[in-house]
Amino acid sequence: MFSAPLIILFVPFFSKPTSLPHIGLRPSTPPPTSTLQFSTPYHALFGRSPTYDHLRVFGCRCYPNISSTSPHKLAPRSVLCVFLGYSSNHKGYRCLDIATNRVIISRHVVFDESSFPFAEATSPSALPTNLDFLDDHFSQVSTAPAAPPGQRRPPSKLPPALELAGTPGGPAASPLSPHGLASPLTSPGGPAISSSPGGLASPLASPGASVASSSAGGLASPLASAGGPAASSSPGGLASSSSPGGSRGGPTITAGPSLPGGAGRLGGLPLAPGNSPGGSWHWTVPSDVHRGRSACLPRVPSAPTPLPAGAIPVPNVINTHGMRTRAKDGFRQPRLNLQAVAVSPVPTSYRGGLDDPHWRRAMEDEFQALVANNTWTLVPRPPQANVVTGKWIFKHKLHSDGSLDRYKACWVLRGFTQRPGVDYDETFSPVVKPATIRTVLSLAISYDWHVHQLDVNNAFLHGTLTETVYCSQPTGFIDSSCPDHVCRLNKSLYGLKQAPRAWYSCFAAHLRSLGFVEAKTDTSLFVYRHGDELAFLLLYVDDVILTASTSSLLHRLIISLQAAFPMKDLGPLQHFLGIGVTRSPTGMVLSQRQYLLDILDRAGMSGCKPCTTLVDTQAKLSASGTPVADVTAYRSLVGALQYLTFTRPDITYAVQQVCLHMHDPREPHMSAVKRILRYLRGTADLGLSIGCSTTSSLTVYTDADSAGCPDTWKSTSGYAVFLGDNLISWSSKRQPTVSRSSAEAEYRAVANGVAEASWLRQLLQELHQPLRSTTLVYCDNVSAVYLSTNPVQHQRTKHIEIDPHFVRERVAAGAVRVLHVPTTSQFADLFTKGLPTAIFQEFHSSMNVRSPDAPAAGGC
């Protein structure tokens, strides 16, 4: 039932699966019955007869509208296709593009139900499955040869540019390509003449006749003839080659009975009739045409050649515009067949992971790692024991550009079911501070040290537990010999309350055995020194950054760490903690571009209109307004923006303002979040630049926005700390108490900046980089400068708490010196208030926030 229409219409095999639903279409409505007074159920239900206007003849020629997918407005709005049926998921027609074997679904289609491309072209067995490699050699507009004697050709309903034309009893002219390519069609008993102002003739031949080609462009195509040598003349002085015995160097496709009209089209390819019995048809492919590669033939201008007698003039459809293009010059680019890499979605359950082989393999690898690490021992379930259950968690591990690295599956325990004091005790585990990371990277860049990144495989599985903890066997990997047993943990597992602490204790103990010293200012910083050799190691859970003064020391330390833990050396630092690192001869740029784009996508603002500033220079956010509809979405976005401040100091103040209302967000607060996202949309490529600095002094800028909060009248403090030319620390924070004057607010801001500078001086001391110079602190309030040096204006400042006065102690010790700076040069204004566009962009550049293409800060 299904094969007959396919055979009749010569539909190729690769299109049959998509054709069966259309061929098997049958009326789903029962015939009229006496129960319904001889009317159909459809008419009885809706009161009208069904319409069949959308039904079309299967296999006919059609032209779907593809303007919505066109690369530009001058591209073709339709292509020649074959009608395959109706889409089962959309309201549209399925159309097969013969040139690309691509199925197009469209509602707007023009049909020619009197023409069937496959029936007019060739047999199914001879039909090529991919004709992309001939697009640059044959025209999409063809002219058919004359019909055989005694046969009338039916009139065509196609547009003139696409219909098959011919003259009875005479030779056929070649089709003319918009690119200047001529495709001659030959007929039995006479020569085929090709004329093209573009200067190129298509290498098609006909057995039994001598074929001559004359081209206005000065180039004749090499035509092969079975009956004699082929000759050609060209005004350009170039003669075509010929070979007796037929065409060589290209395949020939032969069809069966003769076709109506004398010639046909096969996916936009002209067919030449031969002298074989029954009127067979030959299609000759030139030898210089290969799959996926186009032959580039230059244009050779010459004088036009008059057409021979009896030839049919071809309408001039060549683009005569004066613009010079690559197509006119004969340059062709190979068509790239891009294949999208399918990424399996992240399942939310174990059953969902079983459906995909990638996730099954990830679970198997994780289970094998647990067994090899001796993570547990199977024991009978003790009475009254608290058995912690678990579940499989799946995640995509990505590269810095967002591409897929690997599939990761983890067996995670439900730690919230643990009993405090029984299953766990201490849970604190330190992580490295952002300012420490930026300080170490600044020193490494300034000293031209190599910085490597290490990744520990299954880090939490190496921590040793001091408590007795039982858990269930992993789902899908239950031991068949003892299915009722439980796992008594020997090592920590993901999800346990004490797992991070156990891993940190294990790793820190091994580092101490290698000679590392744990820094007191940041316990996730480990310093190694042996003679003149120096190395720094930063630990953030299972991500390790290692830098050393010599390459040999760096190599030795990596080997020592890999001997104790399954660890991968990822090479020079490129991507860590979701932060991309772009290296340059003068420094590096830390960027969170991919993380930023993920935030925009989560908020549904990937295509929003960018803005130039973050906050309004006049209005302040208050606690009033209409509550937001989705509090969780607000908190999620603000929390994500907080982590983005790691490399974007320019958004710190705006994020701090929206963080103040996390407990009760209102609509104005959500609008402020959206404005931040709009600003980030236009500055997604920016990051924090760390360059080579010639100085090692600390410089601090402090500022305060006196009584800036409209609800509590509290002030906002801000500071920025530079190590040489590199920004390494910054802050924007609301003060805990109300200040009675701007001098008091500025004095508190100075105290915050001095406290940060004191901590950084101690950090540099532990890094064996002591500062010899005094730290300069710049403030734009003269009264605050005086207060930091002497206890002046006692009557106005006696209510100030004792803690800010430690600034005087640091000034007296010579570690800090507070100086005045004009407001126009106060960079810390960026962290306390909204600024006009010009000032904001100026300070924005002073904070070394730039794109990776821009030069790094400083220079050596």
GROMACS .gro file of C-alpha atoms in nm, residues 432-669:
model
  238
  432VAL     CA    1   4.075   3.103   5.093
  433LYS     CA    2   3.967   3.468   5.096
  434PRO     CA    3   3.923   3.659   4.768
  435ALA     CA    4   4.170   3.929   4.870
  436THR     CA    5   4.433   3.661   4.937
  437ILE     CA    6   4.386   3.517   4.587
  438ARG     CA    7   4.424   3.856   4.423
  439THR     CA    8   4.731   3.937   4.638
  440VAL     CA    9   4.910   3.613   4.550
  441LEU     CA   10   4.828   3.653   4.179
  442SER     CA   11   4.955   4.012   4.187
  443LEU     CA   12   5.287   3.898   4.336
  444ALA     CA   13   5.318   3.609   4.090
  445ILE     CA   14   5.260   3.841   3.791
  446SER     CA   15   5.504   4.102   3.922
  447TYR     CA   16   5.777   3.840   3.978
  448ASP     CA   17   5.693   3.650   3.655
  449TRP     CA   18   5.623   3.321   3.836
  450HIS     CA   19   5.440   3.028   3.683
  451VAL     CA   20   5.089   2.975   3.821
  452HIS     CA   21   4.935   2.626   3.792
  453GLN     CA   22   4.595   2.490   3.880
  454LEU     CA   23   4.542   2.146   4.036
  455ASP     CA   24   4.219   1.956   4.080
  456VAL     CA   25   4.179   1.678   4.336
  457ASN     CA   26   3.963   1.387   4.226
  458ASN     CA   27   3.695   1.292   4.482
  459ALA     CA   28   3.847   1.525   4.741
  460PHE     CA   29   3.594   1.460   5.020
  461LEU     CA   30   3.658   1.086   4.997
  462HIS     CA   31   4.008   1.125   5.142
  463GLY     CA   32   3.909   1.276   5.475
  464THR     CA   33   3.923   1.039   5.772
  465LEU     CA   34   3.623   1.034   6.008
  466THR     CA   35   3.666   1.033   6.383
  467GLU     CA   36   3.298   0.949   6.443
  468THR     CA   37   3.114   0.626   6.359
  469VAL     CA   38   2.869   0.696   6.078
  470TYR     CA   39   2.647   0.446   5.891
  471CYS     CA   40   2.491   0.503   5.551
  472SER     CA   41   2.286   0.302   5.303
  473GLN     CA   42   2.439   0.134   5.000
  474PRO     CA   43   2.436   0.347   4.682
  475THR     CA   44   2.120   0.315   4.478
  476GLY     CA   45   2.175   0.083   4.183
  477PHE     CA   46   2.492  -0.069   4.330
  478ILE     CA   47   2.360  -0.282   4.615
  479ASP     CA   48   2.565  -0.591   4.689
  480SER     CA   49   2.354  -0.890   4.590
  481SER     CA   50   2.527  -1.116   4.844
  482CYS     CA   51   2.433  -0.893   5.139
  483PRO     CA   52   2.154  -0.656   5.034
  484ASP     CA   53   2.047  -0.580   5.394
  485HIS     CA   54   2.391  -0.466   5.506
  486VAL     CA   55   2.480  -0.100   5.559
  487CYS     CA   56   2.801   0.091   5.501
  488ARG     CA   57   3.016   0.184   5.799
  489LEU     CA   58   3.214   0.481   5.670
  490ASN     CA   59   3.592   0.477   5.690
  491LYS     CA   60   3.630   0.799   5.491
  492SER     CA   61   3.410   1.104   5.456
  493LEU     CA   62   3.145   1.133   5.185
  494TYR     CA   63   2.973   1.419   5.009
  495GLY     CA   64   2.685   1.556   5.212
  496LEU     CA   65   2.818   1.479   5.558
  497LYS     CA   66   2.831   1.771   5.795
  498GLN     CA   67   3.197   1.709   5.881
  499ALA     CA   68   3.312   1.617   5.526
  500PRO     CA   69   3.473   1.957   5.437
  501ARG     CA   70   3.654   1.974   5.769
  502ALA     CA   71   3.781   1.616   5.740
  503TRP     CA   72   3.920   1.683   5.389
  504TYR     CA   73   4.087   2.009   5.494
  505SER     CA   74   4.251   1.845   5.796
  506CYS     CA   75   4.383   1.560   5.581
  507PHE     CA   76   4.522   1.786   5.308
  508ALA     CA   77   4.671   2.041   5.551
  509ALA     CA   78   4.850   1.764   5.742
  510HIS     CA   79   5.013   1.639   5.422
  511LEU     CA   80   5.121   1.993   5.325
  512ARG     CA   81   5.287   2.039   5.664
  513SER     CA   82   5.481   1.718   5.605
  514LEU     CA   83   5.614   1.866   5.279
  515GLY     CA   84   5.743   2.179   5.454
  516PHE     CA   85   5.450   2.417   5.399
  517VAL     CA   86   5.353   2.659   5.676
  518GLU     CA   87   4.990   2.752   5.734
  519ALA     CA   88   4.940   3.129   5.732
  520LYS     CA   89   4.776   3.280   6.037
  521THR     CA   90   4.610   3.559   5.842
  522ASP     CA   91   4.441   3.309   5.609
  523THR     CA   92   4.448   2.943   5.707
  524SER     CA   93   4.380   2.833   5.349
  525LEU     CA   94   4.710   2.987   5.240
  526PHE     CA   95   5.019   2.767   5.270
  527VAL     CA   96   5.371   2.907   5.226
  528TYR     CA   97   5.680   2.702   5.140
  529ARG     CA   98   6.031   2.842   5.175
  530HIS     CA   99   6.362   2.659   5.145
  531GLY     CA  100   6.662   2.881   5.099
  532ASP     CA  101   6.591   3.116   4.809
  533GLU     CA  102   6.302   2.902   4.681
  534LEU     CA  103   5.952   3.023   4.760
  535ALA     CA  104   5.607   2.880   4.680
  536PHE     CA  105   5.247   2.972   4.764
  537LEU     CA  106   4.951   2.732   4.767
  538LEU     CA  107   4.586   2.842   4.782
  539LEU     CA  108   4.316   2.591   4.875
  540TYR     CA  109   3.945   2.635   4.804
  541VAL     CA  110   3.781   2.300   4.890
  542ASP     CA  111   3.925   2.077   4.613
  543ASP     CA  112   4.061   2.351   4.383
  544VAL     CA  113   4.431   2.425   4.431
  545ILE     CA  114   4.634   2.717   4.293
  546LEU     CA  115   5.010   2.670   4.316
  547THR     CA  116   5.282   2.918   4.222
  548ALA     CA  117   5.656   2.898   4.282
  549SER     CA  118   5.964   3.108   4.223
  550THR     CA  119   6.127   2.842   4.002
  551SER     CA  120   5.989   2.590   3.755
  552SER     CA  121   6.185   2.305   3.914
  553LEU     CA  122   6.032   2.372   4.256
  554LEU     CA  123   5.686   2.389   4.103
  555HIS     CA  124   5.739   2.055   3.928
  556ARG     CA  125   5.868   1.886   4.245
  557LEU     CA  126   5.575   2.004   4.453
  558ILE     CA  127   5.321   1.885   4.196
  559ILE     CA  128   5.481   1.539   4.189
  560SER     CA  129   5.474   1.521   4.570
  561LEU     CA  130   5.105   1.613   4.583
  562GLN     CA  131   5.012   1.368   4.307
  563ALA     CA  132   5.191   1.090   4.495
  564ALA     CA  133   4.960   1.139   4.794
  565PHE     CA  134   4.630   1.225   4.626
  566PRO     CA  135   4.470   1.147   4.287
  567MET     CA  136   4.526   1.492   4.143
  568LYS     CA  137   4.520   1.638   3.793
  569ASP     CA  138   4.762   1.910   3.686
  570LEU     CA  139   4.547   2.137   3.472
  571GLY     CA  140   4.848   2.337   3.359
  572PRO     CA  141   4.870   2.718   3.369
  573LEU     CA  142   4.583   2.885   3.548
  574GLN     CA  143   4.292   2.931   3.306
  575HIS     CA  144   3.967   2.866   3.492
  576PHE     CA  145   3.896   2.826   3.862
  577LEU     CA  146   3.588   2.875   4.079
  578GLY     CA  147   3.390   2.980   3.772
  579ILE     CA  148   3.644   3.255   3.693
  580GLY     CA  149   3.815   3.264   3.356
  581VAL     CA  150   4.178   3.376   3.338
  582THR     CA  151   4.310   3.539   3.021
  583ARG     CA  152   4.690   3.563   3.015
  584SER     CA  153   4.894   3.825   2.834
  585PRO     CA  154   5.264   3.919   2.827
  586THR     CA  155   5.198   4.195   3.081
  587GLY     CA  156   4.950   4.029   3.315
  588MET     CA  157   4.612   3.859   3.332
  589VAL     CA  158   4.244   3.946   3.337
  590LEU     CA  159   4.002   3.771   3.573
  591SER     CA  160   3.657   3.749   3.417
  592GLN     CA  161   3.328   3.579   3.505
  593ARG     CA  162   3.169   3.624   3.164
  594GLN     CA  163   3.013   3.278   3.137
  595TYR     CA  164   2.880   3.302   3.493
  596LEU     CA  165   2.733   3.643   3.409
  597LEU     CA  166   2.561   3.510   3.099
  598ASP     CA  167   2.413   3.227   3.304
  599ILE     CA  168   2.266   3.483   3.547
  600LEU     CA  169   2.112   3.679   3.260
  601ASP     CA  170   1.966   3.360   3.115
  602ARG     CA  171   1.826   3.258   3.454
  603ALA     CA  172   1.662   3.600   3.489
  604GLY     CA  173   1.526   3.588   3.133
  605MET     CA  174   1.719   3.903   3.039
  606SER     CA  175   1.968   3.769   2.786
  607GLY     CA  176   1.833   4.004   2.523
  608CYS     CA  177   1.763   4.309   2.742
  609LYS     CA  178   1.866   4.661   2.647
  610PRO     CA  179   2.197   4.761   2.813
  611CYS     CA  180   2.238   5.076   3.023
  612THR     CA  181   2.552   5.277   3.104
  613THR     CA  182   2.517   5.319   3.483
  614LEU     CA  183   2.411   5.099   3.772
  615VAL     CA  184   2.213   5.320   4.009
  616ASP     CA  185   2.030   5.649   4.008
  617THR     CA  186   2.237   5.945   4.121
  618GLN     CA  187   1.947   6.100   4.314
  619ALA     CA  188   1.696   5.850   4.450
  620LYS     CA  189   1.787   5.605   4.729
  621LEU     CA  190   1.633   5.264   4.786
  622SER     CA  191   1.393   5.252   5.077
  623ALA     CA  192   1.200   4.973   5.246
  624SER     CA  193   0.864   5.092   5.108
  625GLY     CA  194   0.687   4.965   4.802
  626THR     CA  195   0.481   4.670   4.680
  627PRO     CA  196   0.620   4.330   4.784
  628VAL     CA  197   0.771   4.128   4.501
  629ALA     CA  198   0.573   3.830   4.373
  630ASP     CA  199   0.864   3.583   4.382
  631VAL     CA  200   1.088   3.637   4.683
  632THR     CA  201   1.298   3.328   4.606
  633ALA     CA  202   1.387   3.455   4.259
  634TYR     CA  203   1.498   3.790   4.403
  635ARG     CA  204   1.720   3.630   4.664
  636SER     CA  205   1.865   3.389   4.411
  637LEU     CA  206   1.962   3.666   4.171
  638VAL     CA  207   2.108   3.888   4.441
  639GLY     CA  208   2.310   3.599   4.583
  640ALA     CA  209   2.450   3.527   4.237
  641LEU     CA  210   2.539   3.895   4.192
  642GLN     CA  211   2.730   3.889   4.521
  643TYR     CA  212   2.970   3.628   4.386
  644LEU     CA  213   3.008   3.830   4.068
  645THR     CA  214   3.171   4.110   4.270
  646PHE     CA  215   3.481   3.886   4.294
  647THR     CA  216   3.602   4.035   3.963
  648ARG     CA  217   3.364   4.330   3.920
  649PRO     CA  218   3.431   4.602   4.180
  650ASP     CA  219   3.224   4.845   3.973
  651ILE     CA  220   2.896   4.674   4.077
  652THR     CA  221   2.981   4.640   4.448
  653TYR     CA  222   2.779   4.939   4.571
  654ALA     CA  223   2.471   4.855   4.365
  655VAL     CA  224   2.477   4.494   4.486
  656GLN     CA  225   2.522   4.607   4.845
  657GLN     CA  226   2.212   4.823   4.817
  658VAL     CA  227   1.988   4.540   4.697
  659CYS     CA  228   2.139   4.302   4.956
  660LEU     CA  229   2.007   4.525   5.236
  661HIS     CA  230   1.650   4.420   5.152
  662MET     CA  231   1.691   4.044   5.117
  663HIS     CA  232   1.455   3.983   5.411
  664ASP     CA  233   1.167   4.181   5.262
  665PRO     CA  234   1.222   4.273   4.894
  666ARG     CA  235   0.992   4.521   4.723
  667GLU     CA  236   0.924   4.607   4.361
  668PRO     CA  237   1.169   4.903   4.354
  669HIS     CA  238   1.438   4.663   4.474
   0.00000   0.00000   0.00000
